[in-house]
mmCIF file of N, CA and C in Angstrom:
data_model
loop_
_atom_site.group_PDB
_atom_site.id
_atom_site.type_symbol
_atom_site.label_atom_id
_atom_site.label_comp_id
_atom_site.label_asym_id
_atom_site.label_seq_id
_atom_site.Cartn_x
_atom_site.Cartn_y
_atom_site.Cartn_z
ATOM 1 N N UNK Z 1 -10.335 3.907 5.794
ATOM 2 C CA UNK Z 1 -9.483 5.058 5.564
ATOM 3 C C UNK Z 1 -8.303 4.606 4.709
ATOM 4 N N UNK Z 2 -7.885 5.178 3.540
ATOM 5 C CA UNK Z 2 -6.682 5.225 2.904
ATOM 6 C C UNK Z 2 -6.117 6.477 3.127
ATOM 7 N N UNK Z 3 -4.330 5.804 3.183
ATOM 8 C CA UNK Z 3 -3.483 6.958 3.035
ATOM 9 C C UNK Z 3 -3.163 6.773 1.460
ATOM 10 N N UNK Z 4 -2.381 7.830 1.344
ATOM 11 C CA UNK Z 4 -1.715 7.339 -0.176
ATOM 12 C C UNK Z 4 -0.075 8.593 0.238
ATOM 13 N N UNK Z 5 0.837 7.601 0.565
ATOM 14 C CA UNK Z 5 2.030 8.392 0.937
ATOM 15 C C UNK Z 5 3.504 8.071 -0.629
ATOM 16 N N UNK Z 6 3.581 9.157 -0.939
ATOM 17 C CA UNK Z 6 4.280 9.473 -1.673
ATOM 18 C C UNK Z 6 5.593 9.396 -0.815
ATOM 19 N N UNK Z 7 6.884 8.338 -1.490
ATOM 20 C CA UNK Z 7 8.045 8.093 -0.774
ATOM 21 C C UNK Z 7 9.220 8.332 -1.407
ATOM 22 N N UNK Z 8 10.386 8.415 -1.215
ATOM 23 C CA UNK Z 8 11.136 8.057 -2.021
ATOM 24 C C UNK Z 8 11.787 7.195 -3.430
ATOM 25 N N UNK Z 9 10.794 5.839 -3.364
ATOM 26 C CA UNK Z 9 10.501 4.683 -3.996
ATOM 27 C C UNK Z 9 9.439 4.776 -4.904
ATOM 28 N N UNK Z 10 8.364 5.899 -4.411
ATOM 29 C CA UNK Z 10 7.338 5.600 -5.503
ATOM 30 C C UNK Z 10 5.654 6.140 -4.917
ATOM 31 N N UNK Z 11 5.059 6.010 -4.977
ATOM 32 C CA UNK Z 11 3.357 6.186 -4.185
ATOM 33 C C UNK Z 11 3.007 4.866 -3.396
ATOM 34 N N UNK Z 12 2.809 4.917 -2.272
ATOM 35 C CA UNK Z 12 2.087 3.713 -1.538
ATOM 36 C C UNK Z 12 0.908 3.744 -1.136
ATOM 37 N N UNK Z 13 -0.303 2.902 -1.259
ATOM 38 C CA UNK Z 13 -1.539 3.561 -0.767
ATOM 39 C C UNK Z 13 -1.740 2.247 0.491
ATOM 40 N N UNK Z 14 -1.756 2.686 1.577
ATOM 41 C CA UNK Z 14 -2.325 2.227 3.091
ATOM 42 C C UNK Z 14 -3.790 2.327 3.032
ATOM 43 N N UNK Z 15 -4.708 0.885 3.060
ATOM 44 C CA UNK Z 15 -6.052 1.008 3.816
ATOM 45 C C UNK Z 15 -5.806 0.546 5.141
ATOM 46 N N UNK Z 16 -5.983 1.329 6.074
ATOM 47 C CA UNK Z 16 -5.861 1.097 7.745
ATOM 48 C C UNK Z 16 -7.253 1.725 8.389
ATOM 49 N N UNK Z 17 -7.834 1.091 9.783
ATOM 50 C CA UNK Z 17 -9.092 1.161 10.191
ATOM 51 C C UNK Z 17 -8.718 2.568 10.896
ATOM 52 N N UNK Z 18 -9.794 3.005 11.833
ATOM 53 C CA UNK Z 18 -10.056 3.877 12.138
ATOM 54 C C UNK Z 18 -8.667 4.267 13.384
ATOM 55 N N UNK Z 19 -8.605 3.167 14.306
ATOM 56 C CA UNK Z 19 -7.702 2.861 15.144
ATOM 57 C C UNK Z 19 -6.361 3.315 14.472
ATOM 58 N N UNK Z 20 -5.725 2.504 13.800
ATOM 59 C CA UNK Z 20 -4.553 2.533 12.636
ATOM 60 C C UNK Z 20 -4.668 3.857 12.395
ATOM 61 N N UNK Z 21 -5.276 4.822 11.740
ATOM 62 C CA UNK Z 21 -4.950 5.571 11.460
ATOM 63 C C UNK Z 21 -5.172 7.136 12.552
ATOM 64 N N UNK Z 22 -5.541 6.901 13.632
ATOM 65 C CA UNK Z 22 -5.500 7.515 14.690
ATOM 66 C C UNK Z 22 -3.749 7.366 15.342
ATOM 67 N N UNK Z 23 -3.578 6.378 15.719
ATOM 68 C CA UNK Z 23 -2.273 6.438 15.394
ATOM 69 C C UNK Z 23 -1.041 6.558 14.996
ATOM 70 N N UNK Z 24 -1.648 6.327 13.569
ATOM 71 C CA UNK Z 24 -0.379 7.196 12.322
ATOM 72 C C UNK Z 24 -0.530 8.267 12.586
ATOM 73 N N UNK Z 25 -1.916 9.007 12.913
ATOM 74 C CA UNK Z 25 -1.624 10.244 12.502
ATOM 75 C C UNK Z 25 -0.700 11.018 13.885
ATOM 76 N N UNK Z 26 -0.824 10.667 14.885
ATOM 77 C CA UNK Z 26 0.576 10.754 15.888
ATOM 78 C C UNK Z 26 1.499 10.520 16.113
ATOM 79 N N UNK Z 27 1.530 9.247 15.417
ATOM 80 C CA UNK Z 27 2.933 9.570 15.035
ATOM 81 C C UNK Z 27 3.525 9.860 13.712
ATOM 82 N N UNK Z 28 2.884 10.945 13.189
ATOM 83 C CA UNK Z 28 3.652 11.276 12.132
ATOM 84 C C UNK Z 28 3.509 12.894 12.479
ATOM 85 N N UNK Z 29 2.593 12.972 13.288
ATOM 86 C CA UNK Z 29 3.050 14.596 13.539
ATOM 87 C C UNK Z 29 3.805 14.621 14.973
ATOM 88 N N UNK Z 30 4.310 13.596 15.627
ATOM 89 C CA UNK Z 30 5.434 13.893 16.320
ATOM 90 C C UNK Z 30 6.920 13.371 16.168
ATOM 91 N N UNK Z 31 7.308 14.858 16.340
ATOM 92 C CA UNK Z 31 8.697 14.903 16.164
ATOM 93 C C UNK Z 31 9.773 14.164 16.623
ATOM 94 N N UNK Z 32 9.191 13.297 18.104
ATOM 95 C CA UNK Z 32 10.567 12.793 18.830
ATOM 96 C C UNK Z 32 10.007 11.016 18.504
ATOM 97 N N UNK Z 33 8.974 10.787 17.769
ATOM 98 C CA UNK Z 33 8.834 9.129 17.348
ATOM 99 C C UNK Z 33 9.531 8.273 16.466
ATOM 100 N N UNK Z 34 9.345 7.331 16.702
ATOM 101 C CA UNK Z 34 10.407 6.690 16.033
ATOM 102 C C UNK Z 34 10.523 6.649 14.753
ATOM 103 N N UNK Z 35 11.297 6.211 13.909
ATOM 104 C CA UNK Z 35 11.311 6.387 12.155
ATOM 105 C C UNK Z 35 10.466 5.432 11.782
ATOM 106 N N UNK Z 36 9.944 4.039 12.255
ATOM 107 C CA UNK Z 36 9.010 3.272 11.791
ATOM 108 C C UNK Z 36 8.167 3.206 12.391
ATOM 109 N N UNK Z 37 6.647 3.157 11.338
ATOM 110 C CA UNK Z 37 5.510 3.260 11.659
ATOM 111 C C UNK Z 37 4.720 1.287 11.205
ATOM 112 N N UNK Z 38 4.769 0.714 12.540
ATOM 113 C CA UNK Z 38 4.373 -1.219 12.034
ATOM 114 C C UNK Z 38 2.757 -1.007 12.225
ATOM 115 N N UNK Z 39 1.973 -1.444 11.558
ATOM 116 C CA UNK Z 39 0.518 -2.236 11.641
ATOM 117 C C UNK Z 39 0.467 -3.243 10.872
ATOM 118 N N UNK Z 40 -0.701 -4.509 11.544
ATOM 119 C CA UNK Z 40 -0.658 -5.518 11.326
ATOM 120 C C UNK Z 40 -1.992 -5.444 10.193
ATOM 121 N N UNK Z 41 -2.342 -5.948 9.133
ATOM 122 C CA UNK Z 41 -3.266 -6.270 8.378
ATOM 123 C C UNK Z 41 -3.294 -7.597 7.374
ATOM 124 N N UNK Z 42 -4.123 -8.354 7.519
ATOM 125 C CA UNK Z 42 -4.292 -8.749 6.400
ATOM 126 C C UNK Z 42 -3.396 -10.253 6.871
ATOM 127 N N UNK Z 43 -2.962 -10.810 8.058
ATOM 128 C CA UNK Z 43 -1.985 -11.454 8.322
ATOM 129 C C UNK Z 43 0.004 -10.934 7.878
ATOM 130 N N UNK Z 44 -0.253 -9.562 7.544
ATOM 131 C CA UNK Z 44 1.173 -9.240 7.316
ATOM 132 C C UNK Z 44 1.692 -8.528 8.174
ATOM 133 N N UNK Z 45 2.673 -7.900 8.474
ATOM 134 C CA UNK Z 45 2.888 -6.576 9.124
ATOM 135 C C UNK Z 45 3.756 -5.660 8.322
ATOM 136 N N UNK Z 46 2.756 -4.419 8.458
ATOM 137 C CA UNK Z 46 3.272 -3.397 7.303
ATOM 138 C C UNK Z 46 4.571 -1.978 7.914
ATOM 139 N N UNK Z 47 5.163 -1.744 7.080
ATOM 140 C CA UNK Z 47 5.561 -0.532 7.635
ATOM 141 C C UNK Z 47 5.831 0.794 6.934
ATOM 142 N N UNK Z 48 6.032 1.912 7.559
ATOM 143 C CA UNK Z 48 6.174 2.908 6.945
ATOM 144 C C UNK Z 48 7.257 3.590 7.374
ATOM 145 N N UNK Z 49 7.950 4.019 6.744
ATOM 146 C CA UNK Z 49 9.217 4.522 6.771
ATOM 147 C C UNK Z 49 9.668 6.036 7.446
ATOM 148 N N UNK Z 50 9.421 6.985 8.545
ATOM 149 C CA UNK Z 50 9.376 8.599 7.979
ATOM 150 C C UNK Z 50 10.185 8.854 7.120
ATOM 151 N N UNK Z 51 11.514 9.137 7.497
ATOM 152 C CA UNK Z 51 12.653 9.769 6.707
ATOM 153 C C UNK Z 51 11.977 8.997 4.945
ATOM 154 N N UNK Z 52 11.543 8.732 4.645
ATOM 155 C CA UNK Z 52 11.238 8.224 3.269
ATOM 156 C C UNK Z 52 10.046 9.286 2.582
ATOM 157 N N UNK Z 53 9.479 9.650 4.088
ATOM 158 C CA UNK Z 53 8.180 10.264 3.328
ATOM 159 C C UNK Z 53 8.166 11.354 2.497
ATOM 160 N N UNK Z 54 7.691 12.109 1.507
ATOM 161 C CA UNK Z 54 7.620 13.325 1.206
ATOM 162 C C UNK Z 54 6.242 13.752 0.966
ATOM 163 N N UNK Z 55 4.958 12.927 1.170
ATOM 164 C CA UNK Z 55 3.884 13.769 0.845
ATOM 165 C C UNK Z 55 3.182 12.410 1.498
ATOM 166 N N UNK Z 56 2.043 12.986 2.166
ATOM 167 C CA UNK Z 56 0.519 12.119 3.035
ATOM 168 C C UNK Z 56 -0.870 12.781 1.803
ATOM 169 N N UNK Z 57 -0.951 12.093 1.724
ATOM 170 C CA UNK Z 57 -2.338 13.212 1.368
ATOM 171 C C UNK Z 57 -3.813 11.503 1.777
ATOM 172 N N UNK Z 58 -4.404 11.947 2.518
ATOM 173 C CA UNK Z 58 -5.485 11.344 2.910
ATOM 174 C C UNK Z 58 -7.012 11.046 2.460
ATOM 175 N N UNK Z 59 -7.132 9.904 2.054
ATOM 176 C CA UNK Z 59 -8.562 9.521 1.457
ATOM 177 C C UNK Z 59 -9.702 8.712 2.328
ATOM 178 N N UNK Z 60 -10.828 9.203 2.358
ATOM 179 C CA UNK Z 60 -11.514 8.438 3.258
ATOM 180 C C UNK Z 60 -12.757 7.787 2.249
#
C-alpha cells in the first residue's frame, strides 16, 4: 500500500504494509490522536506530521 500525502513541504509518498496502514488510517480519522503518526521500516523510523497534512490520496 502507498500513501502519497501532500504536506506543507511538498508530496511524500509512504509504502506501509497492510498493518501500517490500518493504523494510519485511525489515526488520521481520529480527532482526539496525537499529531504524530511513527512506523518503523526499512531500519528507520518514519513520521508523519497531521497539522502538516493537506491532502491523503491512497494507492494500492
Amino acid at each position: 500500500m502507498k500513501l502519497e500525502i501532500k504536506t506543507l513541504n511538498g508530496n511524500e509518498i509512504h509504502k506501509i504494509n497492510l498493518e501500517q496502514f490500518k493504523k494510519f488510517e485511525e489515526w488520521y480519522n481520529d480527532t482526539n490522536s496525537r499529531n504524530i503518526f511513527t512506523y518503523w521500516k526499512d531500519g528507520y523510523t518514519w513520521h508523519i506530521i497531521k497539522p502538516q497534512i493537506k491532502d491523503v490520496k491512497y494507492i494500492k
